[in-house]
GROMACS .gro file of C-alpha atoms in nm:
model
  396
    1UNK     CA    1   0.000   0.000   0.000
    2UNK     CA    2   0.149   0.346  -0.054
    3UNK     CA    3   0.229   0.587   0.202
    4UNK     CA    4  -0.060   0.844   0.255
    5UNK     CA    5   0.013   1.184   0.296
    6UNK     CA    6  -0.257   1.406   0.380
    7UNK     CA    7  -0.173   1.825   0.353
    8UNK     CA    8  -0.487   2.020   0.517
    9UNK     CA    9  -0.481   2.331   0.332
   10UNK     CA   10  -0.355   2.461  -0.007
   11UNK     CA   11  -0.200   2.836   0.123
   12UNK     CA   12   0.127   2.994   0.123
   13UNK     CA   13   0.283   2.705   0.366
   14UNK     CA   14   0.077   2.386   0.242
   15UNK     CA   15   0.024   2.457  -0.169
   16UNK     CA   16   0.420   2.494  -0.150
   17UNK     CA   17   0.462   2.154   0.084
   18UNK     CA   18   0.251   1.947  -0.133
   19UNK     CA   19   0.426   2.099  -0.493
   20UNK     CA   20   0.763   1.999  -0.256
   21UNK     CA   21   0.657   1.666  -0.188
   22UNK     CA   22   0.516   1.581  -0.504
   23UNK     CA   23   0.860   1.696  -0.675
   24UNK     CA   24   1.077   1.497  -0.461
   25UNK     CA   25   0.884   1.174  -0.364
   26UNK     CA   26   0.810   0.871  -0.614
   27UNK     CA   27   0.478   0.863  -0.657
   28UNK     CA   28   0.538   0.468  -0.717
   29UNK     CA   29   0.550   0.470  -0.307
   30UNK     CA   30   0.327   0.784  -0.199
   31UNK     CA   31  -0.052   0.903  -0.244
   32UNK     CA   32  -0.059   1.265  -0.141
   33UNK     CA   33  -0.406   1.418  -0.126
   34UNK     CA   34  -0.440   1.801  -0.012
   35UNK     CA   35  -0.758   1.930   0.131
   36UNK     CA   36  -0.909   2.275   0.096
   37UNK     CA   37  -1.227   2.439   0.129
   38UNK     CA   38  -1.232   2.683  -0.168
   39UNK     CA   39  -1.167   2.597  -0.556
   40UNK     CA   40  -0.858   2.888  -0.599
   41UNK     CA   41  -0.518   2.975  -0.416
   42UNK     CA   42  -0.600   3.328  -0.223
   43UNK     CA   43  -0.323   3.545  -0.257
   44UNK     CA   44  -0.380   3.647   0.127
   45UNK     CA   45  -0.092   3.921   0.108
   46UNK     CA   46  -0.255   4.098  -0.148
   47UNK     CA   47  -0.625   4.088   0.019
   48UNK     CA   48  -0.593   4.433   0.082
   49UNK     CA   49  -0.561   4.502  -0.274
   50UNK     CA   50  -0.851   4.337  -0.346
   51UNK     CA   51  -1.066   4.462  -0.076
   52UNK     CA   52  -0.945   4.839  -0.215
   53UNK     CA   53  -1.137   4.751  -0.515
   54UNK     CA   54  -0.796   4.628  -0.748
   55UNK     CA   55  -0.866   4.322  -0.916
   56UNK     CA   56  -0.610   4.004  -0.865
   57UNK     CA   57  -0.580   3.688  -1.135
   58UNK     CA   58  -0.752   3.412  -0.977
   59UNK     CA   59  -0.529   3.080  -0.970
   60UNK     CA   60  -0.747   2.725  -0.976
   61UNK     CA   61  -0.609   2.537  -0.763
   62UNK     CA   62  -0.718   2.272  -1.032
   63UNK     CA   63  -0.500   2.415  -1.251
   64UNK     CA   64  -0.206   2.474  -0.996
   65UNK     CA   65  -0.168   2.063  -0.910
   66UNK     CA   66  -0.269   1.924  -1.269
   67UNK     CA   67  -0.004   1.739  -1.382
   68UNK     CA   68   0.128   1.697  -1.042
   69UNK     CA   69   0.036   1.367  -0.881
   70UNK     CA   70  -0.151   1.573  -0.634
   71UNK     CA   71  -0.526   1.474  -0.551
   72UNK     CA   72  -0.685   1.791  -0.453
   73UNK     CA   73  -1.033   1.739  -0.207
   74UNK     CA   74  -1.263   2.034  -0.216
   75UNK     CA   75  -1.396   1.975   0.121
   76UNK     CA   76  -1.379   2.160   0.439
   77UNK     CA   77  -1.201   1.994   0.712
   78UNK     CA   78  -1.413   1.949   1.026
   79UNK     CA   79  -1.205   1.701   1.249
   80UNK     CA   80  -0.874   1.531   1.306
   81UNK     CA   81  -0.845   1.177   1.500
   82UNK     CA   82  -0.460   1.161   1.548
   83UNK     CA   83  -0.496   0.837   1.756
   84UNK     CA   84  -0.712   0.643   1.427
   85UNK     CA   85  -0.498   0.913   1.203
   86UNK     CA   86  -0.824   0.992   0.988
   87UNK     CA   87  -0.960   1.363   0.891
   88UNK     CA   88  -1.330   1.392   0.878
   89UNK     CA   89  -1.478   1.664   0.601
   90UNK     CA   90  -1.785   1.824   0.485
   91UNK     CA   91  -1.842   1.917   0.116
   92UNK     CA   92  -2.135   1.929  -0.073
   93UNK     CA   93  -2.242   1.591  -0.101
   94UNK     CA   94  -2.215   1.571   0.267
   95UNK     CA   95  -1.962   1.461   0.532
   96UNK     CA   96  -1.654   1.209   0.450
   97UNK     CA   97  -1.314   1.086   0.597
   98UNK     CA   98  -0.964   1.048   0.495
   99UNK     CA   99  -0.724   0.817   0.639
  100UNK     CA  100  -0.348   0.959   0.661
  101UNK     CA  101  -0.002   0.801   0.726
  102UNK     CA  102   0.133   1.164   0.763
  103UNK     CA  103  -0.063   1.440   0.846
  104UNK     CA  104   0.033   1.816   0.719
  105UNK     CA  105  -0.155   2.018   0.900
  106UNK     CA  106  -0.148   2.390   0.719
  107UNK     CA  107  -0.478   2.567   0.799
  108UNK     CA  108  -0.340   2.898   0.884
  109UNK     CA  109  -0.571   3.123   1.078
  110UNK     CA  110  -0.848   3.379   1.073
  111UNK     CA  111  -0.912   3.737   1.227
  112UNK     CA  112  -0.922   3.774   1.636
  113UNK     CA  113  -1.207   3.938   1.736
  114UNK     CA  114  -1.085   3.883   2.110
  115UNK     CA  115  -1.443   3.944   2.267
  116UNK     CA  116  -1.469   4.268   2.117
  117UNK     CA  117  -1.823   4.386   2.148
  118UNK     CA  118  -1.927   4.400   1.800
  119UNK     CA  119  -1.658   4.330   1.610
  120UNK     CA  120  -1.766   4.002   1.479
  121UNK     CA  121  -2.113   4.180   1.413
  122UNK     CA  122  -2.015   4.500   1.240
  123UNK     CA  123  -1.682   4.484   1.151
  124UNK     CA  124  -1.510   4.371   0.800
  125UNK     CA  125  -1.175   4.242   0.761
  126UNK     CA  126  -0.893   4.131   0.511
  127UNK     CA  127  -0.810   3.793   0.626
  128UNK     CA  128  -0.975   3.535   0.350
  129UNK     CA  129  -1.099   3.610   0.057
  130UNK     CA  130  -1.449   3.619   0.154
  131UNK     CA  131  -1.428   3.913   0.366
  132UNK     CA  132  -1.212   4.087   0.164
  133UNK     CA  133  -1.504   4.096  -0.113
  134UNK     CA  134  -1.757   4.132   0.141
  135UNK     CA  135  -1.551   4.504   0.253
  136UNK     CA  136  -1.506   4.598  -0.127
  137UNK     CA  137  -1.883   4.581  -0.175
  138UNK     CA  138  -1.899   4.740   0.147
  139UNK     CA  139  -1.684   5.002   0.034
  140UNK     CA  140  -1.840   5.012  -0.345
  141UNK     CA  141  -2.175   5.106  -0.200
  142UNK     CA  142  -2.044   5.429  -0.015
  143UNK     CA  143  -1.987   5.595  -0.351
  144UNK     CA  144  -1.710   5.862  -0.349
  145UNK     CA  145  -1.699   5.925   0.046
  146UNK     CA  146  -1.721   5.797   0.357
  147UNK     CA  147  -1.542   5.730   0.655
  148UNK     CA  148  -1.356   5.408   0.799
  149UNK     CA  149  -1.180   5.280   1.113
  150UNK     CA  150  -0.845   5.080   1.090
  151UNK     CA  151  -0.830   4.890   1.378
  152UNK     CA  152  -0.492   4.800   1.472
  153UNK     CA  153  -0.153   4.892   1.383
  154UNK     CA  154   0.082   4.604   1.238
  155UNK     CA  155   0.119   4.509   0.956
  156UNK     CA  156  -0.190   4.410   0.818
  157UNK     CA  157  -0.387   4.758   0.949
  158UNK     CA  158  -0.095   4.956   0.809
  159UNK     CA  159  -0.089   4.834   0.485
  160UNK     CA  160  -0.477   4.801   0.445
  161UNK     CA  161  -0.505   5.189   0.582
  162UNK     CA  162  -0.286   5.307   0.328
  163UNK     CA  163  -0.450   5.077   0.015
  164UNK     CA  164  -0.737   5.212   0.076
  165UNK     CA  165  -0.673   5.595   0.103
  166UNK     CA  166  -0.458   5.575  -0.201
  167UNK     CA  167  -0.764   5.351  -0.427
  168UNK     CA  168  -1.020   5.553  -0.307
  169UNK     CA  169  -0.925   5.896  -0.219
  170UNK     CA  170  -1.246   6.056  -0.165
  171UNK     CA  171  -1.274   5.821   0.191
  172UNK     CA  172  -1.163   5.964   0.548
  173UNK     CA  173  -0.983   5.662   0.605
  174UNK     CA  174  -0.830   5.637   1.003
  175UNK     CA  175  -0.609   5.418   1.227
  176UNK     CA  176  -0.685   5.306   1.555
  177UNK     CA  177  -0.293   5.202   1.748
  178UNK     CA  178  -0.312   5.058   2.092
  179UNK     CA  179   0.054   5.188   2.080
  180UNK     CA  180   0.290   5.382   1.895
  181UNK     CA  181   0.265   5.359   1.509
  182UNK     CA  182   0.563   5.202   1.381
  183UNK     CA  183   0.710   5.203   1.733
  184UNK     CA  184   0.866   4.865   1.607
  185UNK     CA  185   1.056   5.028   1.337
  186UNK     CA  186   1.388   5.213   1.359
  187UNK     CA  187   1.354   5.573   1.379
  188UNK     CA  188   1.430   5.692   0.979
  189UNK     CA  189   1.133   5.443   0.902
  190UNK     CA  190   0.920   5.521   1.110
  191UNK     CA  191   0.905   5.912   0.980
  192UNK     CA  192   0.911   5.740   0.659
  193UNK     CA  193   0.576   5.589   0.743
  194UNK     CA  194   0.413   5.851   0.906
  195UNK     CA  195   0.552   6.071   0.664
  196UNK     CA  196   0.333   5.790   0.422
  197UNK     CA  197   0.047   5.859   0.628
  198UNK     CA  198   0.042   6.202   0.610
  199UNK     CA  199   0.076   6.246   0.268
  200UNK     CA  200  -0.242   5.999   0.192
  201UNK     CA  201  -0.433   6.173   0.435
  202UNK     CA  202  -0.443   5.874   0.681
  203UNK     CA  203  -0.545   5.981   1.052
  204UNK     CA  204  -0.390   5.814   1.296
  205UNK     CA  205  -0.532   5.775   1.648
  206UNK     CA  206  -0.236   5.664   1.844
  207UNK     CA  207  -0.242   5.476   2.230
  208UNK     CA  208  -0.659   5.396   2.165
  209UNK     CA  209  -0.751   5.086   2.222
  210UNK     CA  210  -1.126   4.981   2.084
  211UNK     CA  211  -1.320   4.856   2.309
  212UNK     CA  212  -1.671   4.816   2.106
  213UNK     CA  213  -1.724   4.862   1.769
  214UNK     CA  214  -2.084   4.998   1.651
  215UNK     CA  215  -2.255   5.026   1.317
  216UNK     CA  216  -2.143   5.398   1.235
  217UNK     CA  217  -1.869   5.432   1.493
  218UNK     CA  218  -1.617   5.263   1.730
  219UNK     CA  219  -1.620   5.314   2.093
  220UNK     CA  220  -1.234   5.383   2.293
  221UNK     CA  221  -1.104   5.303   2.650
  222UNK     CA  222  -1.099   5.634   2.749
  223UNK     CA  223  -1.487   5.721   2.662
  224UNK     CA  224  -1.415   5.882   2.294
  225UNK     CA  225  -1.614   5.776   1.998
  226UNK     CA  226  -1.483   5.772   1.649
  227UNK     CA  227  -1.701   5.786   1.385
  228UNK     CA  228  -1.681   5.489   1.096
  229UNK     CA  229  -1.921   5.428   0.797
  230UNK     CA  230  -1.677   5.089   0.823
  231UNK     CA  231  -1.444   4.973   1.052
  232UNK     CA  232  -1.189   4.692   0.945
  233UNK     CA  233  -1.083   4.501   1.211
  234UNK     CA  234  -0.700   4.402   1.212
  235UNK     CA  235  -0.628   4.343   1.570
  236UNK     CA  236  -0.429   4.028   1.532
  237UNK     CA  237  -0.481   3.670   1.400
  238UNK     CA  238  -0.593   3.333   1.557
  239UNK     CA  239  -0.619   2.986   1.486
  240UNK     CA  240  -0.881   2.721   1.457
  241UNK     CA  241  -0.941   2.500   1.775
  242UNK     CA  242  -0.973   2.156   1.624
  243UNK     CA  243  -0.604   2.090   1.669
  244UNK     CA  244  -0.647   2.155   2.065
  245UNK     CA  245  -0.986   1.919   2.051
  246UNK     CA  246  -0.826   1.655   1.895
  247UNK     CA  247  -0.584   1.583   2.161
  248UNK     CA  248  -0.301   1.757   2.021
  249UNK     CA  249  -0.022   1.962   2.231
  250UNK     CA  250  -0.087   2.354   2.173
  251UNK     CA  251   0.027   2.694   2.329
  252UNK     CA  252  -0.207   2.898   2.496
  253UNK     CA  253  -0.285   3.056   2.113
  254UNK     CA  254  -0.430   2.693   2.015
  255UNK     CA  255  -0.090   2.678   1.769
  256UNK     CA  256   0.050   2.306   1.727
  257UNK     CA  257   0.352   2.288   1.930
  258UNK     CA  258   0.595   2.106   1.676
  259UNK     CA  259   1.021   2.030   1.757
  260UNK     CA  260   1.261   2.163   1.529
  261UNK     CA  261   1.139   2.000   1.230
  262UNK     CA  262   0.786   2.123   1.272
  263UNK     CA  263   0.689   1.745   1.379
  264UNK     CA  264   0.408   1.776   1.643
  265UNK     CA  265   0.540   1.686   1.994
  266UNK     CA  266   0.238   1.461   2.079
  267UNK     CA  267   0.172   1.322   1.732
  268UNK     CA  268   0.460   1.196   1.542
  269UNK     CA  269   0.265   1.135   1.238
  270UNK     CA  270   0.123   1.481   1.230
  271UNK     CA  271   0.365   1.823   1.095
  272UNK     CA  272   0.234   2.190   1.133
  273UNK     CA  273   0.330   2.466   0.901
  274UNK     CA  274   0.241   2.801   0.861
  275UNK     CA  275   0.033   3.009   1.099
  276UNK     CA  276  -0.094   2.700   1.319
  277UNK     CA  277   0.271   2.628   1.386
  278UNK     CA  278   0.428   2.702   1.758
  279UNK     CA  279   0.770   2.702   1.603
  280UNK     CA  280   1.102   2.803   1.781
  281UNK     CA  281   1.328   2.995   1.504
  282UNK     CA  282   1.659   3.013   1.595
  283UNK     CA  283   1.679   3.317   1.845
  284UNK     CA  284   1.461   3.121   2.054
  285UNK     CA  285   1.124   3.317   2.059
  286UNK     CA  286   0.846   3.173   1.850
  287UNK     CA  287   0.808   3.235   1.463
  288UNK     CA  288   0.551   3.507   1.405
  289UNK     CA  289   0.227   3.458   1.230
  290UNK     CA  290   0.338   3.554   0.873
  291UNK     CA  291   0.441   3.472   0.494
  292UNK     CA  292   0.754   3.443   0.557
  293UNK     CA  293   0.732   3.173   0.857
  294UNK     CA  294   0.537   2.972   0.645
  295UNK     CA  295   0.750   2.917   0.403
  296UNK     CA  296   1.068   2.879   0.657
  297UNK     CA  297   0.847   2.607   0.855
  298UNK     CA  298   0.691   2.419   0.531
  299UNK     CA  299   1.065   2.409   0.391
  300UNK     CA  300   1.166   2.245   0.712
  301UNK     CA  301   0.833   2.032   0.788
  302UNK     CA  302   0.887   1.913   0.404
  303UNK     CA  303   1.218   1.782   0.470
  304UNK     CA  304   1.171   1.610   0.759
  305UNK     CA  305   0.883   1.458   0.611
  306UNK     CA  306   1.092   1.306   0.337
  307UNK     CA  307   1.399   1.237   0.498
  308UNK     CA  308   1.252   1.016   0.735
  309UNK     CA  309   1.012   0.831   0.477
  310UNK     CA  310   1.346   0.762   0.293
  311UNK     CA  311   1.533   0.688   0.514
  312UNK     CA  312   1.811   0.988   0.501
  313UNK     CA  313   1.935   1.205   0.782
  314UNK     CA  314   1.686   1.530   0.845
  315UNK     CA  315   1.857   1.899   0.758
  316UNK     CA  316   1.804   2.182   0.937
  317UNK     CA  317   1.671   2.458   0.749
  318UNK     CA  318   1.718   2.781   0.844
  319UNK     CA  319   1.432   2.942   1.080
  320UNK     CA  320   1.560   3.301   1.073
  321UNK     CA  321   1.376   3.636   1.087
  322UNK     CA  322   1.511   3.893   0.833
  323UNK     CA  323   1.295   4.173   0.855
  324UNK     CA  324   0.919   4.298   0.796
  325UNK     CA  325   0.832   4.463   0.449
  326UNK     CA  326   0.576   4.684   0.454
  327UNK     CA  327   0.319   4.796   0.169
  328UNK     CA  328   0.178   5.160   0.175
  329UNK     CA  329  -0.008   5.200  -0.165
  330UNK     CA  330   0.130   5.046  -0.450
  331UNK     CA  331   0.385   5.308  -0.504
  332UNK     CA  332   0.550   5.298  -0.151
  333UNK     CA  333   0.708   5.043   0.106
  334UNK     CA  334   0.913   4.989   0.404
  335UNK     CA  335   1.211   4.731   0.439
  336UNK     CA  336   1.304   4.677   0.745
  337UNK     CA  337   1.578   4.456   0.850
  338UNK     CA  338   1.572   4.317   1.204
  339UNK     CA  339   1.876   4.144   1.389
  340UNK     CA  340   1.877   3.823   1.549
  341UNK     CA  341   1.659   3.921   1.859
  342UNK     CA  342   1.443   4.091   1.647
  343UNK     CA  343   1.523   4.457   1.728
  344UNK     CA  344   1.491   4.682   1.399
  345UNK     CA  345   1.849   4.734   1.240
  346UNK     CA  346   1.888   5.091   1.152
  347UNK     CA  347   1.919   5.047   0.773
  348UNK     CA  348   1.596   5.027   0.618
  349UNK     CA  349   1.466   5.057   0.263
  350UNK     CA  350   1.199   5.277   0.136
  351UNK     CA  351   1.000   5.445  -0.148
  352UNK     CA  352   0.945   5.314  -0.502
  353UNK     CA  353   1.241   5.048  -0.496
  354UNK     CA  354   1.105   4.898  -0.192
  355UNK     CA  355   0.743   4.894  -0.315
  356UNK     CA  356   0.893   4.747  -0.644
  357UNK     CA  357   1.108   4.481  -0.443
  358UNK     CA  358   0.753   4.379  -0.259
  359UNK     CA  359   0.615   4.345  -0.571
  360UNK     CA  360   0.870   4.085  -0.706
  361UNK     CA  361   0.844   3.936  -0.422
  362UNK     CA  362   0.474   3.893  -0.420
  363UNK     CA  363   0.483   3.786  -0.776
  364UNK     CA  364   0.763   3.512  -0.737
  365UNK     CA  365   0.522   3.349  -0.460
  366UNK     CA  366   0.255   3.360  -0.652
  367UNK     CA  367   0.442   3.157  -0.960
  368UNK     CA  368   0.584   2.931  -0.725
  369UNK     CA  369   0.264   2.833  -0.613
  370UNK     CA  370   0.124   2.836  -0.959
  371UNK     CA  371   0.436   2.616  -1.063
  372UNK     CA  372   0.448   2.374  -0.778
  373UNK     CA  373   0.704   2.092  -0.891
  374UNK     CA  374   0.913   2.319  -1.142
  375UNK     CA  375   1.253   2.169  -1.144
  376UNK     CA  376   1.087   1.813  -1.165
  377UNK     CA  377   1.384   1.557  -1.143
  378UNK     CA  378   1.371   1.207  -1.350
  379UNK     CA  379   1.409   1.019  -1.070
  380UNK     CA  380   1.217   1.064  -0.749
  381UNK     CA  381   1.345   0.936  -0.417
  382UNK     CA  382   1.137   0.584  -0.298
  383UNK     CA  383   1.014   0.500   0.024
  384UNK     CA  384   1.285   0.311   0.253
  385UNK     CA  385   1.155   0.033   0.476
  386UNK     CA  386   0.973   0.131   0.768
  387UNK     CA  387   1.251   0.093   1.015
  388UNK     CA  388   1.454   0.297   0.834
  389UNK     CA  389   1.228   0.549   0.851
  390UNK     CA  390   1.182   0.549   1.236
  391UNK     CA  391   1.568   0.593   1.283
  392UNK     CA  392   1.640   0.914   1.047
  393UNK     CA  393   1.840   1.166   1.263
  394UNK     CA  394   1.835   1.524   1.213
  395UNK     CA  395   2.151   1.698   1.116
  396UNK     CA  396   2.372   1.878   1.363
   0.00000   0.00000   0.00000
């Protein structure tokens, strides 16, 4: 019988894992089968965009695996039973189950609301697809004006403040910071941005923290109330629960604890990737919800996952943090390099080479993901015998 691979979720982290896996392992030995709920690969980086009213090429995730070995289920998972190692799903034609050998699990996460009164009632965000569409319809159906609420100030709320003040300039587009905007940042880009800011008319409401959100306003700590026509909540990120009610270990965020090669702790036939993964990068604080840790922890989870099915010793890919890049429009961005404890460097990269950098960068992620097994080799490593599996080491 060949070895059953199962990747839950066909994002950044697990369209890139399965397009790895498929490249690398003989399909002669392995069935890998990747599960997602929606037909296309959502570009989640560039939601914003699409929220603003810009209009992305859609990528079928059809399309993206044909060729590939890779059996795509359209299905949404709704339960994981590490101890029988099966996945139960729901699609249309009702509910179903996969049984696994090795479990990817990639499912990313959605937007926090973190008990906010209101915010799951009345306010939009950017983090799927769905929402996204849902705020540019929103947005559409102001006509020319109108007035919305940023809440938060990372990276998603900076970069979706300033899309949407330069698309649509006729909106009073704000930010609500808990702290500081850009306190993060070293001081030259952190003018840079609020010098951004200023010059797209973006008002920011620094050290407010939003404590209800109404239809046509939002509601601060300290008794003010802000009016918004929309408010876009961007307060943080957080991950489904099924992990933590299927038995296995989490943090306190409900992320999959996983060792060094993103292998769960608890659950030796189960990997993490992406967003859902508690992963340890190598200055010993956890990798941060973000592009770039999923594709450091799918590189890693990838290689583990075929060194031990064939038998070879498991590398250690790098889990380093180089920096945050920052959108602001499509004609401006932030680089900002951090150093190894994650304190901003003060070099930094800005304006139109820094938006245009971004922009190559989104665009080589998308064709990676739209090319998963480019580089094909002839001959595809087999399967070793189970024992030898069981006693791969992982390289010093």
């Amino acid at each position: 019988m060949k070895h059953r691979i199962v990747v839950l979720g066909a994002g950044y982290a697990g369209a890139f894992a399965a397009g790895n896996l498929a490249r690398r392992l003989s399909p002669a030995d392995t069935e890998i089968t990747v599960v997602n709920a929606v037909p296309d690969f959502v570009e989640r980086m560039r939601l914003h965009q699409l929220a603003s009213g810009q209009d992305l090429a859609s990528r079928k995730l059809t399309d993206v695996f044909a060729g590939t070995g890779v059996r795509l289920r359209l299905a949404r998972v709704t339960g994981i039973d590490p101890e029988h190692r099966t996945v139960a799903v729901a699609d249309e034609d009702g509910a179903g189950e996969l049984t696994y050998d090795t479990l990817l699990y990639a499912l990313g996460s959605s937007v926090a609301h973190h008990d906010v009164p209101g915010a799951a009632e009345y306010a939009f965000d950017v983090a799927g697809r769905s929402s996204a569409l849902r705020l540019r319809e929103r947005l559409a159906g102001l006509g020319g004006g109108g007035t919305v609420v940023v809440v938060g100030e990372g990276l998603t709320g900076i970069e979706t403040a300033t899309e949407l003040a330069e698309s649509r300039p006729g909106l009073s587009v704000a930010l609500a910071a808990r702290g500081e905007l850009g306190a993060w940042l070293s001081p030259k880009a952190r003018r840079h941005l609020r010098g951004a800011f200023d010059r797209l008319g973006v008002t920011v409401h620094e050290h407010t923290a939003v404590e209800a959100v109404e239809p046509t306003r939002v509601l601060t700590a300290d008794g003010r109330s802000i009016p918004a026509d929309v408010t876009v909540w961007s307060a943080g990120f957080a991950v489904h629960p099924m992990a933590a009610a299927a038995g296995l270990e989490v943090a306190g965020t409900g992320r999959i604890v996983v060792d060094r090669t993103m292998r769960s702790v608890s659950h030796p036939d189960v990997y993490a990737a992406g967003d859902c993964a508690y992963a340890i990068g190598e200055n010993g604080r956890p990798l941060p919800m973000s592009c770039a840790s999923a594709g450091l922890t799918n590189m890693q989870a990838t290689a583990a996952i075929i060194a031990r099915l064939t038998g070879r010793e498991v590398p250690a890919t790098g889990l380093k943090y180089f920096g945050n890049h920052i959108s602001l429009g499509r004609r401006d961005a932030i680089f900002q390099m951090v150093d190894g404890d994650v304190r901003s460097k003060a070099w930094y990269l800005g304006g139109r080479t820094a938006a245009r950098l971004k922009s190559g960068v989104l665009a080589g992620a998308g064709w990676g993901i739209a090319h998963p097994t480019f580089g094909l080799p002839k001959r595809r490593h087999r399967l070793a015998p189970a024992p030898g599996r069981a006693g791969a080491r992982v390289a010093a």
